Amino acid sequence: MEKTDIKSLNLEELTAFITASGEKAFRAKQLYEWMHKKLAPGYEEMTNLPKSLKERLKETCDYTSLQTVDEKISAIDGTRKYLFGLSDGNIIESVLMRYKHGNSVCISSQVGCRMGCRFCASTLDGLERNLRPAEMLDQIYRIQYLTGERISNVVIMGSGEPMDNYDNVVKFIRLLTDEHGLNISQRNITLSTCGIVPGILKLADEGLAITLALSLHAPDDEVRKTLMPVANRYKLNDVLEACHTYFEKTGRRLTFEYSLVSGVNDNLEEAAALAALIKDQQGHVNLIPVNPIKERDYVQSDRKAIEAFKNLLEKNGINVTIRREMGRDIHGACGQLRKSFLCQEQKGSEKTL
Ligand code: SAH
């Protein structure tokens, strides 16, 4: 029989599970608090639960508790990047960024990714598997537990495409924002997607007040297709219409991410086309200087080109920010640390063959 993934249950489900085994309902509440508020790494710490119950849970349930495989701290800005081990041996990465307005964690939603964006390290080895809600939660729980600092913001912008793991991601958001758990404000959560139209429309109807970020990266379908294979499935017009629906239904302003790649999507005609494309949208553009990966020969736009691109957008009435590069010295971008870790492992095992 498959074991119950106990940390992925909401309080209602946990109460049903616990009472079905003859325990009182208040035990479920205690257990939920240990898992989601006190962030216990295991049953040992749960001092107010009877030993017999803990023994039974150990037999019938999986208790997700990520193992820290590596932690890198940026000498430039104090950003911390974590490599966590899952119970099946897979490795994922998460990032803690410290801002004046609070601590933000960037989580992975899948092991690997199958979207194939050309500049992204997460997708180089394809998709391994989806993460369960508990495995997404525990990235935040471990970091808060290890640092002792409260996490106030979460961005679903690490490895993986959240819309490709839709049900688990939505359940994760509900657990993360549950008043009986960490109770993080929905407004402080951002979900970034490469633009899967049915996912965006479904999310618009969930009644969640989270921010939607769209990875745009080009002002037209042709350039976008050269960077993002998903552009062959969904046309930009349809993606933007879905984003507008998201805004209308949730009232949440959108973020448009645009990674600047030298000579590919960074000239001023493209800036003008981008401004025209989103002028009727409620949102802002976040320019990201592309973080080159060694497997591809994309080059970051130079500072002057980035400033010129930004100025032209602003002249056309678009709100725009340039994303600060956090943790560049520790493989800051999506999937890069995991990739370099897996490469080293491979080299190590080749040596021993
Ligand atoms: N799959 C989701 C979320 C993951 S990536 C998405 O596509 O939105 C988060 C953002 O970082 C995306 O906008 C992605 O396109 C961008 N990104 C990934 N690798 C990058 C790199 N090497 N340089 C710059 N931006 C990158």
PDB file of C-alpha atoms and ligand atoms in Angstrom, residues 106 109 113 115 117 119-122 156-162 191-195 213-217 228 257-260 288-293 323 333-336, ligand 1:
ATOM      1  CA  CYS A 106      12.602  31.164  -4.876  1.00  0.00           C
ATOM      2  CA  SER A 109       8.239  23.233  -8.689  1.00  0.00           C
ATOM      3  CA  CYS A 113      11.740  20.843 -16.685  1.00  0.00           C
ATOM      4  CA  MET A 115       9.697  23.285 -21.538  1.00  0.00           C
ATOM      5  CA  CYS A 117      13.677  27.303 -23.109  1.00  0.00           C
ATOM      6  CA  PHE A 119      18.790  29.894 -22.322  1.00  0.00           C
ATOM      7  CA  CYS A 120      17.694  27.970 -19.232  1.00  0.00           C
ATOM      8  CA  ALA A 121      19.826  25.420 -17.359  1.00  0.00           C
ATOM      9  CA  SER A 122      16.864  23.701 -15.669  1.00  0.00           C
ATOM     10  CA  ILE A 156       7.683  30.097  -7.869  1.00  0.00           C
ATOM     11  CA  MET A 157      10.476  30.909 -10.298  1.00  0.00           C
ATOM     12  CA  GLY A 158      12.989  28.141  -9.735  1.00  0.00           C
ATOM     13  CA  SER A 159      13.382  25.008 -11.826  1.00  0.00           C
ATOM     14  CA  GLY A 160      10.218  23.689 -13.410  1.00  0.00           C
ATOM     15  CA  GLU A 161       7.062  25.006 -15.030  1.00  0.00           C
ATOM     16  CA  PRO A 162       4.398  25.427 -12.336  1.00  0.00           C
ATOM     17  CA  LEU A 191       3.961  32.382  -9.884  1.00  0.00           C
ATOM     18  CA  SER A 192       5.997  32.591 -13.074  1.00  0.00           C
ATOM     19  CA  THR A 193       4.907  30.734 -16.198  1.00  0.00           C
ATOM     20  CA  CYS A 194       6.289  30.372 -19.703  1.00  0.00           C
ATOM     21  CA  GLY A 195       2.726  31.001 -20.928  1.00  0.00           C
ATOM     22  CA  ALA A 213       4.473  36.671 -13.952  1.00  0.00           C
ATOM     23  CA  LEU A 214       4.689  35.847 -17.632  1.00  0.00           C
ATOM     24  CA  SER A 215       7.987  34.939 -19.262  1.00  0.00           C
ATOM     25  CA  LEU A 216       7.641  36.983 -22.415  1.00  0.00           C
ATOM     26  CA  HIS A 217      11.241  37.328 -23.693  1.00  0.00           C
ATOM     27  CA  MET A 228      10.955  29.150 -26.152  1.00  0.00           C
ATOM     28  CA  GLU A 257       9.684  39.022 -17.559  1.00  0.00           C
ATOM     29  CA  TYR A 258      12.014  39.804 -20.422  1.00  0.00           C
ATOM     30  CA  SER A 259      15.498  38.266 -20.408  1.00  0.00           C
ATOM     31  CA  LEU A 260      17.774  40.326 -22.628  1.00  0.00           C
ATOM     32  CA  ILE A 288      16.587  40.372 -16.736  1.00  0.00           C
ATOM     33  CA  PRO A 289      20.109  40.483 -18.200  1.00  0.00           C
ATOM     34  CA  VAL A 290      20.390  36.888 -19.436  1.00  0.00           C
ATOM     35  CA  ASN A 291      22.656  34.797 -17.252  1.00  0.00           C
ATOM     36  CA  PRO A 292      24.737  32.843 -19.783  1.00  0.00           C
ATOM     37  CA  ILE A 293      24.983  29.065 -19.401  1.00  0.00           C
ATOM     38  CA  ARG A 323      16.217  42.924 -12.113  1.00  0.00           C
ATOM     39  CA  ALA A 333      20.048  31.570 -12.334  1.00  0.00           C
ATOM     40  CA  CYS A 334      17.486  28.853 -12.612  1.00  0.00           C
ATOM     41  CA  GLY A 335      18.895  25.333 -12.400  1.00  0.00           C
ATOM     42  CA  GLN A 336      22.548  26.321 -12.697  1.00  0.00           C
TER      43      GLN A 336
HETATM   44  N1  SAH B   1       8.954  27.952 -15.910  1.00  0.00           N
HETATM   45  C1  SAH B   1       8.661  29.232 -15.366  1.00  0.00           C
HETATM   46  C2  SAH B   1       9.459  29.597 -14.120  1.00  0.00           C
HETATM   47  C3  SAH B   1      10.934  29.312 -14.108  1.00  0.00           C
HETATM   48  S1  SAH B   1      12.139  30.405 -14.669  1.00  0.00           S
HETATM   49  C4  SAH B   1       8.798  30.306 -16.418  1.00  0.00           C
HETATM   50  O1  SAH B   1       9.181  29.999 -17.521  1.00  0.00           O
HETATM   51  O2  SAH B   1       8.445  31.459 -16.149  1.00  0.00           O
HETATM   52  C5  SAH B   1      11.980  32.007 -14.007  1.00  0.00           C
HETATM   53  C6  SAH B   1      12.404  33.070 -15.005  1.00  0.00           C
HETATM   54  O3  SAH B   1      13.820  33.063 -15.246  1.00  0.00           O
HETATM   55  C7  SAH B   1      11.760  32.879 -16.359  1.00  0.00           C
HETATM   56  O4  SAH B   1      11.363  34.124 -16.867  1.00  0.00           O
HETATM   57  C8  SAH B   1      12.897  32.287 -17.180  1.00  0.00           C
HETATM   58  O5  SAH B   1      12.659  32.441 -18.536  1.00  0.00           O
HETATM   59  C9  SAH B   1      14.065  33.051 -16.643  1.00  0.00           C
HETATM   60  N2  SAH B   1      15.385  32.412 -16.863  1.00  0.00           N
HETATM   61  C10 SAH B   1      15.724  31.116 -16.803  1.00  0.00           C
HETATM   62  N3  SAH B   1      17.035  30.936 -17.056  1.00  0.00           N
HETATM   63  C11 SAH B   1      17.554  32.152 -17.263  1.00  0.00           C
HETATM   64  C12 SAH B   1      18.855  32.641 -17.568  1.00  0.00           C
HETATM   65  N4  SAH B   1      19.889  31.814 -17.715  1.00  0.00           N
HETATM   66  N5  SAH B   1      19.018  33.979 -17.730  1.00  0.00           N
HETATM   67  C13 SAH B   1      17.971  34.826 -17.575  1.00  0.00           C
HETATM   68  N6  SAH B   1      16.725  34.436 -17.290  1.00  0.00           N
HETATM   69  C14 SAH B   1      16.505  33.113 -17.137  1.00  0.00           C
END
